[in-house]
Each structure stands twice: as structure tokens, then as C-alpha cells.
Short mmCIF file of C-alpha atoms and ligand atoms in Angstrom, two decimals:
data_model
loop_
_atom_site.label_atom_id
_atom_site.label_comp_id
_atom_site.label_asym_id
_atom_site.label_seq_id
_atom_site.Cartn_x
_atom_site.Cartn_y
_atom_site.Cartn_z
CA UNK A 27 0.00 -0.01 0.02
CA UNK A 28 1.24 3.46 -0.89
CA UNK A 29 2.58 5.29 2.20
CA UNK A 30 0.67 8.55 2.74
CA UNK A 31 0.72 10.62 5.93
CA UNK A 32 -2.40 10.00 8.02
CA UNK A 33 -5.10 12.60 8.33
CA UNK A 34 -7.25 12.66 11.47
CA UNK A 35 -10.94 12.48 10.78
CA UNK A 36 -11.63 15.67 12.73
CA UNK A 37 -9.33 17.52 10.29
CA UNK A 38 -10.57 15.67 7.25
CA UNK A 39 -14.19 16.63 7.79
CA UNK A 40 -13.23 20.32 7.52
CA UNK A 41 -11.46 19.98 4.17
CA UNK A 42 -12.83 20.93 0.80
CA UNK A 43 -9.94 20.14 -1.49
CA UNK A 44 -11.90 17.44 -3.31
CA UNK A 45 -9.77 15.20 -5.47
CA UNK A 46 -6.84 15.09 -3.04
CA UNK A 47 -5.30 11.81 -2.01
CA UNK A 48 -5.79 11.09 1.68
CA UNK A 49 -5.02 8.33 4.21
CA UNK A 50 -7.25 7.66 7.20
CA UNK A 51 -6.99 5.03 9.85
CA UNK A 52 -9.65 3.97 12.28
CA UNK A 53 -12.13 1.40 13.54
CA UNK A 54 -15.15 0.23 11.60
CA UNK A 55 -18.45 1.37 13.08
CA UNK A 56 -20.81 0.14 10.39
CA UNK A 57 -20.68 -1.49 7.01
CA UNK A 58 -23.49 -1.71 4.51
CA UNK A 59 -23.88 -1.70 0.74
CA UNK A 60 -24.99 -3.42 -2.41
CA UNK A 61 -23.47 -5.72 -5.01
CA UNK A 62 -21.72 -2.71 -6.54
CA UNK A 63 -20.59 -0.55 -3.64
CA UNK A 64 -19.70 -1.00 0.01
CA UNK A 65 -20.09 1.85 2.51
CA UNK A 66 -17.88 1.69 5.55
CA UNK A 67 -18.13 4.23 8.36
CA UNK A 68 -14.93 4.48 10.35
CA UNK A 69 -14.04 6.46 13.45
CA UNK A 70 -10.55 7.32 14.84
CA UNK A 71 -11.56 8.91 18.10
CA UNK A 72 -10.65 12.46 17.05
CA UNK A 73 -14.33 13.44 16.76
CA UNK A 74 -17.79 12.04 17.38
CA UNK A 75 -18.26 11.98 13.56
CA UNK A 76 -17.30 9.13 11.27
CA UNK A 77 -15.89 9.37 7.78
CA UNK A 78 -17.68 7.32 5.17
CA UNK A 79 -15.50 5.17 2.97
CA UNK A 80 -16.96 4.26 -0.39
CA UNK A 81 -15.49 1.15 -1.97
CA UNK A 82 -16.44 -0.06 -5.50
CA UNK A 83 -16.79 -3.80 -5.03
CA UNK A 84 -15.21 -4.42 -8.46
CA UNK A 85 -11.92 -2.79 -7.40
CA UNK A 86 -11.36 -4.92 -4.28
CA UNK A 87 -10.68 -8.51 -3.39
CA UNK A 88 -13.93 -10.16 -2.24
CA UNK A 89 -12.23 -11.83 0.74
CA UNK A 90 -10.82 -8.52 1.88
CA UNK A 91 -14.20 -6.82 1.83
CA UNK A 92 -15.69 -9.79 3.68
CA UNK A 93 -13.24 -9.49 6.54
CA UNK A 94 -14.08 -5.85 7.12
CA UNK A 95 -16.46 -6.26 10.04
CA UNK A 96 -17.64 -3.96 12.82
CA UNK A 97 -14.71 -3.21 15.13
CA UNK A 98 -11.98 -4.07 12.60
CA UNK A 99 -9.12 -1.56 12.22
CA UNK A 100 -8.42 -0.21 8.77
CA UNK A 101 -5.99 1.97 6.91
CA UNK A 102 -7.52 3.47 3.79
CA UNK A 103 -5.99 5.45 0.94
CA UNK A 104 -8.50 7.25 -1.20
CA UNK A 105 -9.73 10.40 -2.89
CA UNK A 106 -11.55 13.09 -1.01
CA UNK A 107 -14.97 13.54 -2.53
CA UNK A 108 -18.05 15.66 -1.93
CA UNK A 109 -20.75 13.61 -0.34
CA UNK A 110 -24.47 13.81 -0.81
CA UNK A 111 -25.86 11.04 1.25
CA UNK A 112 -23.69 10.32 4.27
CA UNK A 113 -24.71 13.11 6.62
CA UNK A 114 -21.20 14.66 6.15
CA UNK A 115 -20.19 16.89 3.32
CA UNK A 116 -17.13 14.77 2.55
CA UNK A 117 -16.44 11.08 2.00
CA UNK A 118 -13.48 9.01 0.85
CA UNK A 119 -13.48 7.07 -2.45
CA UNK A 120 -11.28 4.13 -1.51
CA UNK A 121 -8.32 3.24 -3.71
CA UNK A 122 -6.48 0.89 -1.34
CA UNK A 123 -7.65 -0.72 1.91
CA UNK A 124 -5.42 -2.50 4.39
CA UNK A 125 -6.85 -4.36 7.33
CA UNK A 126 -4.58 -3.55 10.29
CA UNK A 127 -6.58 -5.72 12.66
CA UNK A 128 -9.56 -7.99 11.98
CA UNK A 129 -12.29 -8.23 14.55
CA UNK A 130 -13.85 -11.53 15.65
CA UNK A 131 -17.59 -11.96 15.66
CA UNK A 132 -17.51 -12.22 19.45
CA UNK A 133 -16.77 -8.46 19.55
CA UNK A 134 -19.15 -7.19 22.25
CA UNK A 135 -20.01 -3.89 20.53
CA UNK A 136 -21.63 -5.32 17.39
CA UNK A 137 -24.88 -3.49 17.69
CA UNK A 138 -25.78 0.05 18.56
CA UNK A 139 -27.81 0.85 21.67
CA UNK A 140 -26.11 -1.22 24.40
CA UNK A 141 -27.17 -0.19 27.91
CA UNK A 142 -24.73 1.82 30.01
CA UNK A 143 -24.79 -1.03 32.56
CA UNK A 144 -23.65 -3.49 29.94
CA UNK A 145 -20.94 -1.11 28.73
CA UNK A 146 -19.52 -0.93 32.30
CA UNK A 147 -18.90 -4.66 32.04
CA UNK A 148 -16.81 -4.03 28.92
CA UNK A 149 -15.13 -0.84 30.18
CA UNK A 150 -11.97 -1.92 28.31
CA UNK A 151 -13.84 -1.42 25.01
CA UNK A 152 -16.44 1.22 25.83
CA UNK A 153 -14.23 4.15 24.82
CA UNK A 154 -14.91 2.97 21.26
CA UNK A 155 -18.59 3.84 21.53
CA UNK A 156 -19.90 7.26 20.52
CA UNK A 157 -21.08 7.95 24.05
CA UNK A 158 -17.80 7.23 25.82
CA UNK A 159 -15.74 8.82 23.08
CA UNK A 160 -17.67 12.00 23.74
CA UNK A 161 -17.40 11.67 27.52
CA UNK A 162 -13.65 11.13 27.51
CA UNK A 163 -12.97 13.89 25.00
CA UNK A 164 -14.89 16.22 27.34
CA UNK A 165 -12.99 14.87 30.33
CA UNK A 166 -9.74 15.79 28.63
CA UNK A 167 -11.06 19.21 27.77
CA UNK A 168 -12.16 19.92 31.35
CA UNK A 169 -8.65 19.01 32.61
CA UNK A 170 -7.10 21.49 30.16
CA UNK A 171 -9.70 24.14 31.02
CA UNK A 172 -8.87 23.76 34.71
CA UNK A 173 -5.12 24.12 34.23
CA UNK A 174 -5.66 27.10 31.99
CA UNK A 175 -7.99 28.83 34.45
CA UNK A 176 -5.53 28.64 37.33
CA UNK A 177 -2.37 29.23 35.27
CA UNK A 178 -3.78 32.45 33.83
CA UNK A 179 -4.63 33.71 37.25
CA UNK A 180 -1.17 33.14 38.72
CA UNK A 181 -1.86 29.96 40.62
CA UNK A 182 0.90 27.28 40.86
CA UNK A 183 0.13 23.65 40.23
CA UNK A 184 1.38 21.96 43.35
CA UNK A 185 1.79 18.22 43.78
CA UNK A 186 0.71 16.83 47.11
CA UNK A 187 1.50 13.27 48.22
CA UNK A 188 -0.87 10.38 47.61
CA UNK A 189 0.49 8.40 50.55
CA UNK A 190 -0.11 10.08 53.87
CA UNK A 191 -0.23 9.50 57.62
CA UNK A 192 -2.95 12.04 58.29
CA UNK A 193 -6.73 11.98 57.71
CA UNK A 194 -7.54 15.44 56.37
CA UNK A 195 -11.29 15.13 56.49
CA UNK A 196 -11.22 13.18 59.76
CA UNK A 197 -13.94 10.82 58.56
CA UNK A 198 -11.82 7.69 58.88
CA UNK A 199 -12.48 6.60 55.31
CA UNK A 200 -8.93 5.84 54.36
CA UNK A 201 -7.41 2.92 52.45
CA UNK A 202 -4.40 1.59 54.31
CA UNK A 203 -1.08 1.29 52.50
CA UNK A 204 1.21 -1.42 53.81
CA UNK A 205 3.90 -3.85 52.86
CA UNK A 206 3.34 -5.94 55.96
CA UNK A 207 2.62 -9.59 55.33
CA UNK A 208 -0.99 -9.76 56.38
CA UNK A 209 -0.70 -13.52 56.95
CA UNK A 210 2.08 -12.99 59.42
CA UNK A 211 1.72 -9.67 61.20
CA UNK A 212 4.20 -8.93 63.97
CA UNK A 213 2.60 -7.67 67.16
CA UNK A 214 3.91 -5.71 70.09
CA UNK A 215 3.67 -6.98 73.67
CA UNK A 216 0.33 -5.20 74.15
CA UNK A 217 -1.09 -7.04 71.10
CA UNK A 218 -1.14 -4.03 68.75
CA UNK A 219 0.45 -4.23 65.33
CA UNK A 220 4.13 -3.36 65.15
CA UNK A 221 4.23 -0.77 62.41
CA UNK A 222 7.91 -0.08 62.93
CA UNK A 223 8.36 -3.06 60.57
CA UNK A 224 6.10 -1.53 57.91
CA UNK A 225 7.49 0.26 54.88
CA UNK A 226 7.23 3.78 56.30
CA UNK A 227 7.76 2.74 59.91
CA UNK A 228 4.22 3.87 60.78
CA UNK A 229 0.63 3.36 59.56
CA UNK A 230 -0.03 5.08 56.24
CA UNK A 231 -2.97 5.44 53.88
CA UNK A 232 -4.00 6.80 50.51
CA UNK A 233 -4.94 10.43 50.82
CA UNK A 234 -8.55 11.68 50.93
CA UNK A 235 -7.49 15.21 50.04
CA UNK A 236 -4.40 17.24 49.24
CA UNK A 237 -5.62 20.19 51.24
CA UNK A 238 -3.36 20.09 54.28
CA UNK A 239 -0.21 20.11 52.16
CA UNK A 240 -1.93 22.59 49.83
CA UNK A 241 -2.21 24.98 52.76
CA UNK A 242 1.52 24.71 53.38
CA UNK A 243 2.09 25.73 49.76
CA UNK A 244 -0.45 28.57 49.75
CA UNK A 245 1.26 30.16 52.74
CA UNK A 246 4.42 30.24 50.70
CA UNK A 247 3.51 30.62 47.02
CA UNK A 248 0.35 32.66 47.60
CA UNK A 249 -2.06 30.77 45.39
CA UNK A 250 -1.81 27.09 44.43
CA UNK A 251 -4.01 24.29 43.19
CA UNK A 252 -3.74 20.54 43.30
CA UNK A 253 -5.27 18.24 40.72
CA UNK A 254 -4.90 14.57 41.42
CA UNK A 255 -6.45 11.34 42.47
CA UNK A 256 -7.98 10.97 45.95
CA UNK A 257 -9.29 7.88 47.66
CA UNK A 258 -12.18 7.27 49.98
CA UNK A 259 -13.16 3.92 51.50
CA UNK A 260 -16.74 5.03 52.12
CA UNK A 261 -19.07 2.20 51.43
CA UNK A 262 -21.60 4.31 49.59
CA UNK A 263 -22.95 2.65 46.46
CA UNK A 264 -24.50 5.77 44.97
CA UNK A 265 -24.46 7.28 41.48
CA UNK A 266 -22.31 10.14 42.88
CA UNK A 267 -19.56 8.30 44.87
CA UNK A 268 -16.35 6.69 43.77
CA UNK A 269 -13.65 5.08 45.90
CA UNK A 270 -11.02 6.67 43.64
CA UNK A 271 -11.83 10.08 42.20
CA UNK A 272 -9.95 13.15 41.07
CA UNK A 273 -10.10 16.42 42.95
CA UNK A 274 -8.99 19.96 42.18
CA UNK A 275 -8.14 21.94 45.32
CA UNK A 276 -7.17 25.59 45.05
CA UNK A 277 -5.84 27.22 48.20
CA UNK A 278 -5.26 30.94 48.42
CA UNK A 279 -3.49 33.08 51.02
CA UNK A 280 -5.40 36.22 52.12
CA UNK A 281 -8.70 35.07 50.62
CA UNK A 282 -11.71 35.17 52.94
CA UNK A 283 -14.85 33.17 52.36
CA UNK A 284 -16.35 35.83 50.09
CA UNK A 285 -13.26 35.67 47.82
CA UNK A 286 -13.48 31.89 47.98
CA UNK A 287 -17.05 31.91 46.80
CA UNK A 288 -16.27 34.28 43.95
CA UNK A 289 -13.34 32.06 42.87
CA UNK A 290 -15.48 28.95 42.94
CA UNK A 291 -18.23 30.58 40.88
CA UNK A 292 -15.78 31.95 38.26
CA UNK A 293 -14.05 28.62 38.11
CA UNK A 294 -17.11 26.49 37.41
CA UNK A 295 -18.47 28.98 34.91
CA UNK A 296 -15.13 28.92 33.08
CA UNK A 297 -15.33 25.11 32.81
CA UNK A 298 -18.94 25.13 31.64
CA UNK A 299 -18.29 27.83 29.06
CA UNK A 300 -15.31 25.82 27.78
CA UNK A 301 -17.49 22.73 27.35
CA UNK A 302 -20.04 24.70 25.33
CA UNK A 303 -17.43 26.48 23.22
CA UNK A 304 -14.88 23.72 22.64
CA UNK A 305 -16.82 20.47 22.99
CA UNK A 306 -20.04 21.45 21.35
CA UNK A 307 -20.36 18.42 19.06
CA UNK A 308 -19.87 16.02 21.90
CA UNK A 309 -22.14 17.92 24.27
CA UNK A 310 -24.80 18.09 21.57
CA UNK A 311 -24.54 14.37 20.98
CA UNK A 312 -25.04 13.63 24.70
CA UNK A 313 -27.83 16.17 24.84
CA UNK A 314 -29.74 14.48 22.02
CA UNK A 315 -28.92 10.96 23.16
CA UNK A 316 -29.52 11.01 26.91
CA UNK A 317 -30.57 14.30 28.32
CA UNK A 318 -32.55 16.79 26.26
CA UNK A 319 -32.18 19.44 28.95
CA UNK A 320 -28.37 19.34 29.09
CA UNK A 321 -27.41 22.31 26.91
CA UNK A 322 -30.11 24.44 28.48
CA UNK A 323 -28.86 23.51 31.96
CA UNK A 324 -25.29 24.38 31.02
CA UNK A 325 -26.33 27.73 29.66
CA UNK A 326 -28.51 28.30 32.73
CA UNK A 327 -25.46 28.11 35.00
CA UNK A 328 -23.73 30.85 33.01
CA UNK A 329 -26.64 33.28 33.34
CA UNK A 330 -26.85 35.07 36.63
CA UNK A 331 -25.13 34.76 39.97
CA UNK A 332 -25.11 31.71 42.18
CA UNK A 333 -27.31 32.16 45.27
CA UNK A 334 -25.36 32.75 48.53
CA UNK A 335 -27.25 31.36 51.48
CA UNK A 336 -26.48 30.60 55.10
CA UNK A 337 -27.08 27.05 56.31
CA UNK A 338 -29.50 28.30 58.95
CA UNK A 339 -31.59 30.06 56.27
CA UNK A 340 -31.43 26.96 54.05
CA UNK A 341 -32.83 24.89 56.91
CA UNK A 342 -35.67 27.37 57.33
CA UNK A 343 -36.60 27.00 53.64
CA UNK A 344 -36.55 23.22 53.93
CA UNK A 345 -38.65 23.31 57.11
CA UNK A 346 -41.12 25.57 55.32
CA UNK A 347 -41.26 23.04 52.41
CA UNK A 348 -42.01 20.24 54.86
CA UNK A 349 -44.73 22.39 56.49
CA UNK A 350 -46.15 22.96 52.99
CA UNK A 351 -46.42 19.22 52.42
CA UNK A 352 -43.15 18.42 50.55
CA UNK A 353 -41.96 14.90 51.44
CA UNK A 354 -38.28 14.19 52.08
CA UNK A 355 -36.91 10.78 52.80
CA UNK A 356 -34.74 12.14 55.64
CA UNK A 357 -35.92 14.46 58.46
CA UNK A 358 -35.09 18.18 58.36
CA UNK A 359 -33.68 19.89 61.48
CA UNK A 360 -30.96 22.35 62.39
CA UNK A 361 -27.73 20.41 62.87
CA UNK A 362 -28.39 17.78 60.19
CA UNK A 363 -26.05 17.16 57.28
CA UNK A 364 -27.97 17.84 54.07
CA UNK A 365 -28.81 14.79 52.00
CA UNK A 366 -28.69 15.19 48.23
CA UNK A 367 -32.51 15.40 48.15
CA UNK A 368 -32.33 18.53 50.37
CA UNK A 369 -29.56 20.09 48.30
CA UNK A 370 -31.45 19.45 45.10
CA UNK A 371 -34.66 20.87 46.53
CA UNK A 372 -32.93 24.18 47.24
CA UNK A 373 -31.30 24.28 43.82
CA UNK A 374 -33.91 22.82 41.51
CA UNK A 375 -37.23 23.60 43.19
CA UNK A 376 -36.67 26.66 45.33
CA UNK A 377 -34.03 28.92 43.71
CA UNK A 378 -33.72 27.22 40.27
CA UNK A 379 -30.07 28.27 40.31
CA UNK A 380 -26.83 26.96 41.83
CA UNK A 381 -26.60 27.70 45.56
CA UNK A 382 -23.52 28.35 47.72
CA UNK A 383 -24.49 27.27 51.23
CA UNK A 384 -22.27 28.62 54.06
CA UNK A 385 -21.80 28.66 57.76
CA UNK A 386 -22.63 25.04 58.58
CA UNK A 387 -22.72 23.60 62.13
CA UNK A 388 -19.18 22.81 63.24
CA UNK A 389 -20.15 19.26 64.23
CA UNK A 390 -20.74 18.17 60.65
CA UNK A 391 -17.62 19.82 59.19
CA UNK A 392 -13.88 19.16 59.36
CA UNK A 393 -11.57 20.47 62.13
CA UNK A 394 -9.71 23.02 59.98
CA UNK A 395 -12.61 25.37 59.19
CA UNK A 396 -12.66 28.92 60.58
CA UNK A 397 -14.87 29.17 63.61
CA UNK A 398 -17.60 31.80 63.71
CA UNK A 399 -18.15 33.98 66.77
CA UNK A 400 -21.47 32.25 67.53
CA UNK A 401 -19.48 29.22 68.72
CA UNK A 402 -21.78 26.94 66.74
CA UNK A 403 -20.98 27.36 63.09
CA UNK A 404 -17.92 27.44 60.85
CA UNK A 405 -17.06 29.31 57.63
CA UNK A 406 -17.76 26.34 55.42
CA UNK A 407 -19.10 26.66 51.88
CA UNK A 408 -20.60 23.96 49.72
CA UNK A 409 -21.58 24.68 46.13
CA UNK A 410 -24.76 22.91 45.27
CA UNK A 411 -25.67 22.11 41.65
CA UNK A 412 -28.74 20.99 39.74
CA UNK A 413 -28.90 17.19 39.31
CA UNK A 414 -25.67 16.74 41.32
CA UNK A 415 -26.12 18.26 44.76
CA UNK A 416 -22.70 19.03 46.30
CA UNK A 417 -20.12 19.69 43.59
CA UNK A 418 -17.63 21.72 45.68
CA UNK A 419 -16.81 21.66 49.38
CA UNK A 420 -14.54 24.25 50.96
CA UNK A 421 -14.06 26.88 53.62
CA UNK A 422 -12.12 29.71 55.07
CA UNK A 423 -9.48 28.07 57.29
CA UNK A 424 -8.98 28.61 60.98
CA UNK A 425 -5.83 30.76 61.04
CA UNK A 426 -5.65 31.14 64.84
CA UNK A 427 -3.34 28.63 66.48
CA UNK A 428 -5.14 28.43 69.80
CA UNK A 429 -8.60 28.04 68.32
CA UNK A 430 -7.36 25.38 65.98
CA UNK A 431 -5.63 23.52 68.78
CA UNK A 432 -8.77 23.59 70.89
CA UNK A 433 -10.76 22.01 68.07
CA UNK A 434 -8.12 19.43 67.40
CA UNK A 435 -8.20 18.42 71.08
CA UNK A 436 -12.01 18.38 71.16
CA UNK A 437 -12.07 16.00 68.24
CA UNK A 438 -9.24 13.88 69.64
CA UNK A 439 -7.13 14.16 66.50
CA UNK A 440 -3.68 12.69 67.21
CA UNK A 441 -1.33 15.65 67.58
CA UNK A 442 1.78 13.80 66.57
CA UNK A 443 0.44 13.58 63.01
CA UNK A 444 -0.34 17.27 62.82
CA UNK A 445 2.76 19.17 64.00
CA UNK A 446 3.80 20.25 60.53
CA UNK A 447 0.30 21.53 59.72
CA UNK A 448 0.14 23.50 62.96
CA UNK A 449 3.44 25.19 62.10
CA UNK A 450 1.65 27.25 59.43
CA UNK A 451 -0.27 28.86 62.31
CA UNK A 452 2.89 29.38 64.37
CA UNK A 453 5.11 30.92 61.68
CA UNK A 454 3.48 33.84 59.97
CA UNK A 455 -0.10 32.65 60.00
CA UNK A 456 -2.49 34.40 57.58
CA UNK A 457 -6.14 34.25 56.65
CA UNK A 458 -6.63 31.79 53.81
CA UNK A 459 -9.30 29.81 52.04
CA UNK A 460 -9.75 27.02 49.58
CA UNK A 461 -12.06 24.37 48.24
CA UNK A 462 -12.23 21.02 46.50
CA UNK A 463 -14.07 20.35 43.26
CA UNK A 464 -14.87 16.72 42.55
CA UNK A 465 -13.69 16.32 38.96
CA UNK A 466 -16.17 13.55 38.24
CA UNK A 467 -19.03 15.52 39.78
CA UNK A 468 -18.14 18.35 37.37
CA UNK A 469 -18.16 15.83 34.53
CA UNK A 470 -21.54 14.49 35.57
CA UNK A 471 -22.86 17.99 35.24
CA UNK A 472 -21.16 18.86 31.99
CA UNK A 473 -21.93 15.57 30.18
CA UNK A 474 -25.43 15.04 31.66
CA UNK A 475 -24.51 11.44 32.46
CA UNK A 476 -26.40 10.23 35.49
CA UNK A 477 -23.94 7.74 36.99
CA UNK A 478 -20.47 8.72 38.14
CA UNK A 479 -19.17 5.31 36.92
CA UNK A 480 -19.77 6.58 33.40
CA UNK A 481 -17.50 9.66 33.53
CA UNK A 482 -14.23 7.99 34.68
CA UNK A 483 -12.56 5.47 32.41
CA UNK A 484 -12.15 2.67 34.98
CA UNK A 485 -14.34 3.23 38.03
CA UNK A 486 -13.35 1.99 41.49
CA UNK A 487 -16.40 1.29 43.70
CA UNK A 488 -17.13 -1.22 46.47
CA UNK A 489 -16.52 -4.73 45.10
CA UNK A 490 -15.31 -3.44 41.81
CA UNK A 491 -11.70 -3.03 40.73
CA UNK A 492 -11.83 -4.74 37.32
CA UNK A 493 -9.66 -3.44 34.45
O1 LIG B 15 -16.29 18.06 50.56
P1 LIG B 15 -15.02 17.28 50.48
O2 LIG B 15 -14.89 16.11 51.33
O3 LIG B 15 -13.90 18.36 50.79
C1 LIG B 15 -12.58 18.14 50.94
O4 LIG B 15 -12.02 17.10 50.72
C2 LIG B 15 -11.75 19.36 51.26
N1 LIG B 15 -10.46 18.94 51.78
C3 LIG B 15 -11.63 20.22 50.03
C4 LIG B 15 -10.91 21.50 50.28
O5 LIG B 15 -11.43 22.36 50.95
N2 LIG B 15 -9.71 21.60 49.72
O6 LIG B 15 -14.74 16.87 48.99
C5 LIG B 15 -14.65 17.85 47.95
C6 LIG B 15 -15.45 17.45 46.75
C7 LIG B 15 -16.95 17.22 47.02
O7 LIG B 15 -17.65 18.43 46.99
C8 LIG B 15 -17.34 16.35 45.86
O8 LIG B 15 -17.50 17.06 44.68
C9 LIG B 15 -16.09 15.48 45.71
O9 LIG B 15 -15.02 16.16 46.27
N3 LIG B 15 -16.23 14.16 46.35
C10 LIG B 15 -16.43 13.01 45.71
N4 LIG B 15 -16.55 12.75 44.41
C11 LIG B 15 -16.72 11.44 44.02
N5 LIG B 15 -16.74 10.40 44.93
C12 LIG B 15 -16.60 10.65 46.25
N6 LIG B 15 -16.62 9.60 47.12
C13 LIG B 15 -16.44 11.96 46.69
N7 LIG B 15 -16.26 12.58 47.92
C14 LIG B 15 -16.14 13.87 47.67
MG1 LIG B 16 -18.16 17.92 51.40
#
């Protein structure tokens, strides 16, 4: 076969130099035709759209055409031609076809219209479907949008460790990391495990958040963000929880909670605008395929300000809803942690806009949040989104050494693990704030997918670590 430089299908579909000789490579999506011509739609992942290959049966070996089946990988040399029937304005008149890889008839993606549940079972192949091609192109784009947002605003991308000895959120949901032989664990005289023999000489886990180290960096570099995997061993089998997910955590010296809210709002709007501007074909596909309200919802977030509301006022609204006859599964009272049904009521039914809820009871939030003068609440902020509920969690941080110490003691957090964190409050402490955006929660919103397992390539959930 003549060697011609490959053209990506996304580029090819924009060209109008009909008559040019082109090479494309990709995987067969469909094949149909008559005795005279065969039409082969191939896709190379560069776009949701396929290119149609037109092959005159008379010009090709019958056996070759026969072995071109759905899923096979082809290299095609041909002439760029104007198309009338294929839904694209160009097609390729095939001159030479090479089969790079045939595809057996046990290929699981023969037909269109497999369920998302089935596709999770073949997660190693699902990126080849239109749906997952679109989702993962959008995922890439959101990562780029995030780096661009922070870079342009003078934030530094700071890498925090994945293996840690401290539990940032204090929820005890950590995966232990050990090289001890679990079949033969050495114990001390009092019966407890002897971690001096473990790899790090003490118990360690996978991190639930990069925040604590992020604070160290913010109080040096001014403004930083992390963007990496985080791990939570919470046994919640919901469409919004993963055991391994990616989080973006900006942390900014001198920002108070108002600045923090403004940053969070700008940040999400930037990502949503990027999706509409730069991923429109993929977003449109998902809109038409799964969620006819998607594009409207995305645009809705860009119009107008997010509501800013105190927790106590949020509870009043929910209590009023209950009084008016609205049924929630979980009871509503001051002091409760909001369930996603409560968050979605505020956002979808009451305000019909994203809501930033602040000043939560200290008992339901982490130790590091700035304490309010009322002695009951802390300067927490959660950003609540339509269809998702909590998409961001953050706060202004407690900058006062004594207040922070008091809280740490109240909660019984082991001090020996925290000395380095407390040093930020001893050596030039400053007001500062930050938050964490769940990357997959953002993707749920931007793609309109309804299960978080469908926006990460290889989901990790209870009882599931395949692929
Ligand atoms: O609210 P969280 O627990 O906050 C923190 O971890 C803080 N240290 C962040 C900070 O202030 N720097 O988690 C932040 C976000 C949540 O709002 C949610 O979007 C996402 O992370 N998240 C999860 N996403 C998927 N699966 C899970 N199990 C998640 N847990 C939290
Ligand atoms: Mg939270």
C-alpha cells in the first residue's frame, strides 16, 4: 500500500480540496452496501463523527471486503470527494484498503444501543462507543480548562502526596497502604500491630485530600491548586460516589470566604463555558442521546449569579417546604447534614439556580474550618448544583493557632500527626481559604450522564476493581 501521511478524521471533515489523495486510519463502526458498492463508516476517536469510505466492489478482493467487520481496524488510501448522502459533506473514495486488525464476531459492541450497565462490564472497550468517546474527550477538555484557568490567574500547580499518615477530613475513610505480610503480622507486647516493621515505619494510607499540604504551599507561594487522584473507602454505592476520584483543590493566602465563593463561581463557569465552546459536538450528541435538557442547563449556570445562602436560612426554607407538604426521605432539622434530596430541593425547586451554602454547624464539618463567633458554626461553603447536589466543598481556614488547637483536642485528632500543619499557624499565619471540586461531579454536570461510573474510564467502587 502506498505510504501517505495519515489525516485525522476531525481535520478531514473540515477539508474541501476534493480530489486530493488522503490516508485515514480507524475502527469500523458500520458497513453496508450493495453488489456494486460497500459503504464503511470508520471512526478514529478524534471526533464524534465518522468518515464514510466508499469502496467499489469491483476494485477490491472479495475476501478482503468480507473481513471488514464492525470493530476491525483499517488503513484506507483514497480520494476526498463531496458527499451527498452520508450526513457529512465529505467522503473518501477508496483506492487501497489495508486491514490492520480484523475483529472476531464475538466483539461485544456489534450493535448500537447497548445499555450503560452493559458497557460498564466491557469498560476496556467502551471508549470505542460514541457515548464514551464524547465523555472522555470532554473529560480531557475539562482538565485542560482547569489548568488554563488557574495558570492564567497566577496559581501554581502543586503536587501533594498520595500516601499520607494524616486523615484530612477526619472521617476515617482511608485505604491503608502497607507492605506488611497480612498472613504473618508482627505484634507488640500489648497485642497491637508493630508498624515499625512496615515500609514507612508507621501506619499510612492513601490520601482523601491534598488540602493540608496545599495549605503549606499557599502560605508560601500565595495561590496554588492541586489536581490529582484521591481515595475514599466510604461504602456508599450511589451514582455520585467513587472510591477513587480526582479532585481539584485551590488554596489561596489572604482570601476570605467571600473571595473563595467568587473564585468557585468563576471557576465552574469557566469550565462550563469551555465545554459549550470547545466540545459542542460532543455535548450536543449527549444532549440528544440522553438528556434533552443538558445544553439548556449548562447555559442556565452561566446566566446570573449563584445564590449565597447561610445554612441556617437553608434549613428554614426546607422546614417551610415540609410544612407545605413536601416529602423528604430524611428528616429536616438544624444540625443535620444535608442529603442530596435537600440540596437538590434548594437548587432545583426553590431557587432554580446553583446555591452556595455557608456557615454550617461545626459538628458536621472538618476540624480546619474557621470558627464563627457564635461558637456553633464554621465558615464552610458547599456549592450545590442541579442534578448533582454538592459539587464543591470548601471553607475559610482557621488561622488562629489556639482556636485550631482547641478544636483538634475536642475531636481527639492525634497531635503527633499534625505538628507540621500547625506550624503554618505558628510561623506567619495568615487568613486563607480554599475548596475542593470533585472532577467527576463536574463531569456528571457537563456531560449530563447520570452515574459517576460513566465519567471515569475505569471506576473503582465497592466490590469493583476490574480493568
Ligand atoms: O467536601 P469534600 O470532602 O472536601 C474536601 O475534601 C476538602 N479537603 C476540600 C478542600 O477544601 N480543599 O470533597 C470535595 C469534593 C466534594 O464536593 C465532591 O464534589 C467530591 O469532592 N467528592 C467525591 N466525588 C466522588 N466520589 C466521592 N466519594 C467523593 N467525595 C467527595
Ligand atoms: Mg463535602
